Amino acid sequence: MKKFNFRKVLDGLTASSPGSGSSSSSNSGGVGSGSLHPGGTAGALREEIQESLTSDYFQICKTVRHGFPYQPTALAFDPVQKILAIGTRTGAIRILGRPGVDCHCQHESGAAVLQLQFLINEGALVSASSDDTLHLWNLRQKRPAILHSLKFNRERITYCHLPFQSKWLYVGTERGNTHIVNIESFILSGYVIMWNKAIELSTKTHPGPVVHLSDSPRDEGKLLIGYENGTVVFWDLKSKRAELRVYYDEAIHSIDWHHEGKQFMCSHSDGSLTLWNLKSPSRPFQTTVPHGKSQREGRKSEPCKPILKVEYKTCRNSEPFIIFSGGLSYDKACRRPSLTIMHGKAITVLEMDHPIVEFLTLCDTPYPNEFQEPYAVAVLLEKDLILVDLTQTNFPIFENPYPMDIHESPVTCTAYFADCPPDLILVLYSIGVKHKKQGYSNKEWPVNGGAWNLGAQTYPEIIITGHADGSIKFWDASAMTLQMLYKLKTSKVFEKQKVGDGKQTCEIVEEDPFAVQMIYWCPESRIFCVSGVSAYVIIYKFSRHEITTEIVSLEVRLQCDVEDIITPEPETSPPFPDLSSQLPSSRSLSGSTNTVSSEGVMKDSIPCLSVKARPVRMPPGYQADLVIQLVWVDGEPPQQITSLAISSAYGIVAFGNCTGLVVVDFIQKTVLLSMGTIDLYRSSDLYQRQPRSPRKNKQFIADNFCMRGLSNFYPDLTKRIRTSYQSLTELNDSPVPLELERCKSPTSDHVNGHCTSPTSQSCSSGKRLSSADVSKVNRWGPGRPPFRKAQSAACMEISLPVTTEEARENSYNRSRSSSISSIDKDSKEAVTALYFMESFARKNDSTVSPCLFVGTSLGMVLLISLNLPPSDEQRFTEPVMVLPSGAFLSLKGAVLTFSCMDRTGSLMQPPYEVWRDPNYTDENEKTWKRKLVMNYSTSSQETGDHQYTIICSEKQAKVFSLPSQTCLYVHNITETSFILQAEVVVMCSSACLACFCANGHIMIMSLPSLRPMLDVNYLPLTDMRIARTFCFTNEGQALYLVSPTEIQRLTYSQEMCDNIQDMLGDLFTPIETPEAQNRGFLKGLFGGSGQTFDREELFGEATAGKASRSLAQHIPGPGSIEGMKGAAGGVMGELTRARIALDERGQRLGELEEKTAGMMTSAEAFSKHAHELMLKYKDKKWYQF
């Protein structure tokens, strides 16, 4: 345990060089402050804080992946182990069993998975990928590994078939040939079925690729080969010739056998099904077009869409099931993708929400020559996985236990909470279970293979996802699982958008106007706050009781335009000009044609959405307490919100955007502060902005693109980033109005322009509206809509090359001049981070008080003092004063996060109010008092005490001592890139700073010394989905949206990496293979038998010879013995080699023991024969020989 002495601050150590990226002590304080002076503050800094964290505590590894596999392509099922495998276009494989058994594998090549084949009840899986490679996966370990790979060099793989309990894999190719692979050695057999030998010699055309391979259920020595052009060959493997051939005019898509092996069914491209009998192969035994219109006079039915796959499954006590996908009539173009189930004379069409990729019928037996007895159908859709119950006549679907609906609406933001209050999961589940869908099958989910236990990780975890349709989902993420607890729909607060007569929809309403941008949740107080793409903030309170009430709303006018402000000298300028002179007038803005409607009426003081004016029924759960909306100003839409914070203890919510900051008292429902970012500096503005004349042609500067993480992008990337990100953080290119509004709390006095009373007359910038005051006019107008479609964060892809080019110095330059270019560059200063805490608002304060930390896109940190009434009774009636303290701190790049530590180095949590049901009424309880938890010791208010504030920006992290505002440590995290996400988290009861950089690095730093603990190049930023959804939490956990449909969880804890095997489920469990049914004497005598067929003798090297080396290349996998021997050096490599050597030594010892036993047996036999010989000639004389 290393000790760090803050006395080093006095040694005059300077910050590290920009290229070093190391932490150092600095005696520079906030901007404008001098060196550290000796005295009381220096004495306080001489204390020692013991940092218990070392680099040995940290390691990065992926844990589990949740959600639906992105872009699925293949499906397989093991009927004995009862596990399901899904292959994807990106080369991923997801293996699913019972809840908790969920494994993700990835092909290193990233090639699409064409087909999957289980080695039934063997704990292995064969995958065929689009790069013409076969892979054998070992499933007998919790993280499957590739044992062997076989790369085809001259032919392309189209179809694979592995018979039950066989070690020979049939592989069909695009050229029409069929190869055979030994599964154990993954070596190609010399036995090949060439296409020109399979078809008749008189055939002049190529039959096309192999689309089907299967052995006969009746005789394993016969192989059925289906070609694309409609040719089917029944091949005798022993005699190496075609026993029969079938020809049909239409292309074949799939084939399936009847279990007796006498008939097979084909699906064709014209929507027809043909049934063939082996005894009469000249023409089909039966031809049907299930969805075709019947024609008179025996004419052929009208063609339909292709039937892509058919399965023919028999039942012992009922008619067989014929299940197929596609085949609908062409005249029904609007019909959705469907799955058709034919059972006897009944035909049932199941319409799907998404296109069908693949389906499989789940049967009781793995033997193809027995009655199949199907009980379910697994249907893999493009964006969902469903299982249909075949045992009930109405074919209901099973309730899916996996979180396959994360992408039900595109995910736009995420939040992750580890070690949250344990009762929350039960409470949220009890509320959410009442709103679950009904009509599911009453049977259990049939994919129930594998084994899973809770493991050592027992603390509760909750993940929250925000979506494009305004919905918010709470997930239980405990013990490496994911289960939805509760769903909240924020759109129910607003009126539905109506389309005006004669106007295009896109000009009036937004496609996703309720898209969630940011969420803020306090688990202890259960206060939930959300901001949306339409510039609104909703505050929710949790209640177990249903209520019907009106929704209270506030409309806030927030505006600031530096470019048009003509200011006199700073000492003569009033800090807050008269609002009456700045209210919108009837003047028009030149060059702003898109802000005026066709009727000539400019939009002003109206919100983007309309809150419901009638009483609304709110079910138990989260209920809207207050809606705050930013309004249009002089024809300009409000800018989207970039930062959000709420304090249940203070009863205050704060949010900011590119224009300024808004502070609202949600207890008294009043606006406390509505101010442009520039005016927060007041007369202590360190930038000393100089006055200048307004411009005639106002134009938004591209460099001012206000978005967290993008202020330091290179100029050539700005345009691409803007295009990719504008759906969630789009800034209007139109001019910003001149007016600078201030909040006037109703019937209040103003102290330096700040609200001090909640009971005076309301002003236009923040007014409390009743439901009847909601405007009924159209919110958008005929011009350009204020926001474009709020796409999923998963859909926003950009190209971010990693370059060594130095970042723009001007992006974080703190020097100011009177030049116009300097003002243009920094005229838009967004509020990027907010943080409520009990702290020292002013320099050299002696006691802590409620404070609001405000971080901006220019790296400035402002402290705002909150003056709250002293008692609970007064809190509901007396005013709250919000006063900028004049304290400033500075960093490079936009500020991302704040946190505070006490004098002992313990992380301080923001104060909160203990939850109490707001709708609970108790007759015995006359008065209700708020119970606050302040989370700081009583000694923290003593004179001379101090605390440490950690601030992280896009470029660097700093630790300040308050109230002296002295910078103790600074760490330049990156110079060539920027930080996307930063969070102060708790790890092993100690605090550390976790950062995710745009160049893919994950960095951990100890606190307060900012010593680097971990720096791993984990994941480069390839699209904005990762930037929007990556988040850290306590206990070494993190997550991000790895694809539009999947959440990837990871850990940076060494302890969890060591114990990850105990937390994962087992894919393979020892199960006895069911015995085959007794076929009976007559069936065994006349029905043919495949028991005498020896594949080893036929396909082995002794008979078939060796295949050409140029045809395929064998590649040992990392999970094979060859791969282990070729593993890289190191401890794990040495252990692996030692284990292999031990196994080989054991084998040699076993062989030696066998040889020794053999020698002993031979010696005993020799001794016996010698003794017999001695007895024979014992009594004979020499002359008798």
PDB file of C-alpha atoms in Angstrom, residues 434-435 486 488-489 492-493 540 544-551 612-624 919:
ATOM      1  CA  LYS A 434     -48.980  -6.391 -14.258  1.00  0.00           C
ATOM      2  CA  HIS A 435     -48.471  -4.975 -17.762  1.00  0.00           C
ATOM      3  CA  TYR A 486     -40.588  -2.293 -15.971  1.00  0.00           C
ATOM      4  CA  LEU A 488     -42.204   3.516 -18.912  1.00  0.00           C
ATOM      5  CA  LYS A 489     -43.707   5.415 -21.854  1.00  0.00           C
ATOM      6  CA  LYS A 492     -48.164   9.402 -22.736  1.00  0.00           C
ATOM      7  CA  VAL A 493     -47.465  12.810 -21.236  1.00  0.00           C
ATOM      8  CA  TYR A 540     -41.090  11.293 -12.474  1.00  0.00           C
ATOM      9  CA  ARG A 544     -47.428   2.237  -5.667  1.00  0.00           C
ATOM     10  CA  HIS A 545     -50.871   3.801  -6.038  1.00  0.00           C
ATOM     11  CA  GLU A 546     -52.812   4.793  -9.111  1.00  0.00           C
ATOM     12  CA  ILE A 547     -53.870   8.431  -9.434  1.00  0.00           C
ATOM     13  CA  THR A 548     -55.736  10.610 -11.903  1.00  0.00           C
ATOM     14  CA  THR A 549     -54.444  14.139 -12.096  1.00  0.00           C
ATOM     15  CA  GLU A 550     -53.449  16.940 -14.412  1.00  0.00           C
ATOM     16  CA  ILE A 551     -49.846  17.182 -15.535  1.00  0.00           C
ATOM     17  CA  LYS A 612     -52.036  16.794 -22.253  1.00  0.00           C
ATOM     18  CA  ALA A 613     -54.477  19.363 -20.882  1.00  0.00           C
ATOM     19  CA  ARG A 614     -56.965  16.876 -19.438  1.00  0.00           C
ATOM     20  CA  PRO A 615     -56.631  14.789 -16.271  1.00  0.00           C
ATOM     21  CA  VAL A 616     -54.533  11.722 -16.967  1.00  0.00           C
ATOM     22  CA  ARG A 617     -54.780   8.335 -15.287  1.00  0.00           C
ATOM     23  CA  MET A 618     -51.379   7.265 -14.043  1.00  0.00           C
ATOM     24  CA  PRO A 619     -50.988   3.594 -13.099  1.00  0.00           C
ATOM     25  CA  PRO A 620     -48.682   2.483 -10.267  1.00  0.00           C
ATOM     26  CA  GLY A 621     -45.041   3.000 -11.056  1.00  0.00           C
ATOM     27  CA  TYR A 622     -43.355   6.136 -12.253  1.00  0.00           C
ATOM     28  CA  GLN A 623     -45.784   9.036 -12.556  1.00  0.00           C
ATOM     29  CA  ALA A 624     -45.056  12.375 -14.222  1.00  0.00           C
ATOM     30  CA  ASN A 919     -49.732   9.237  -2.887  1.00  0.00           C
TER      31      ASN A 919
END
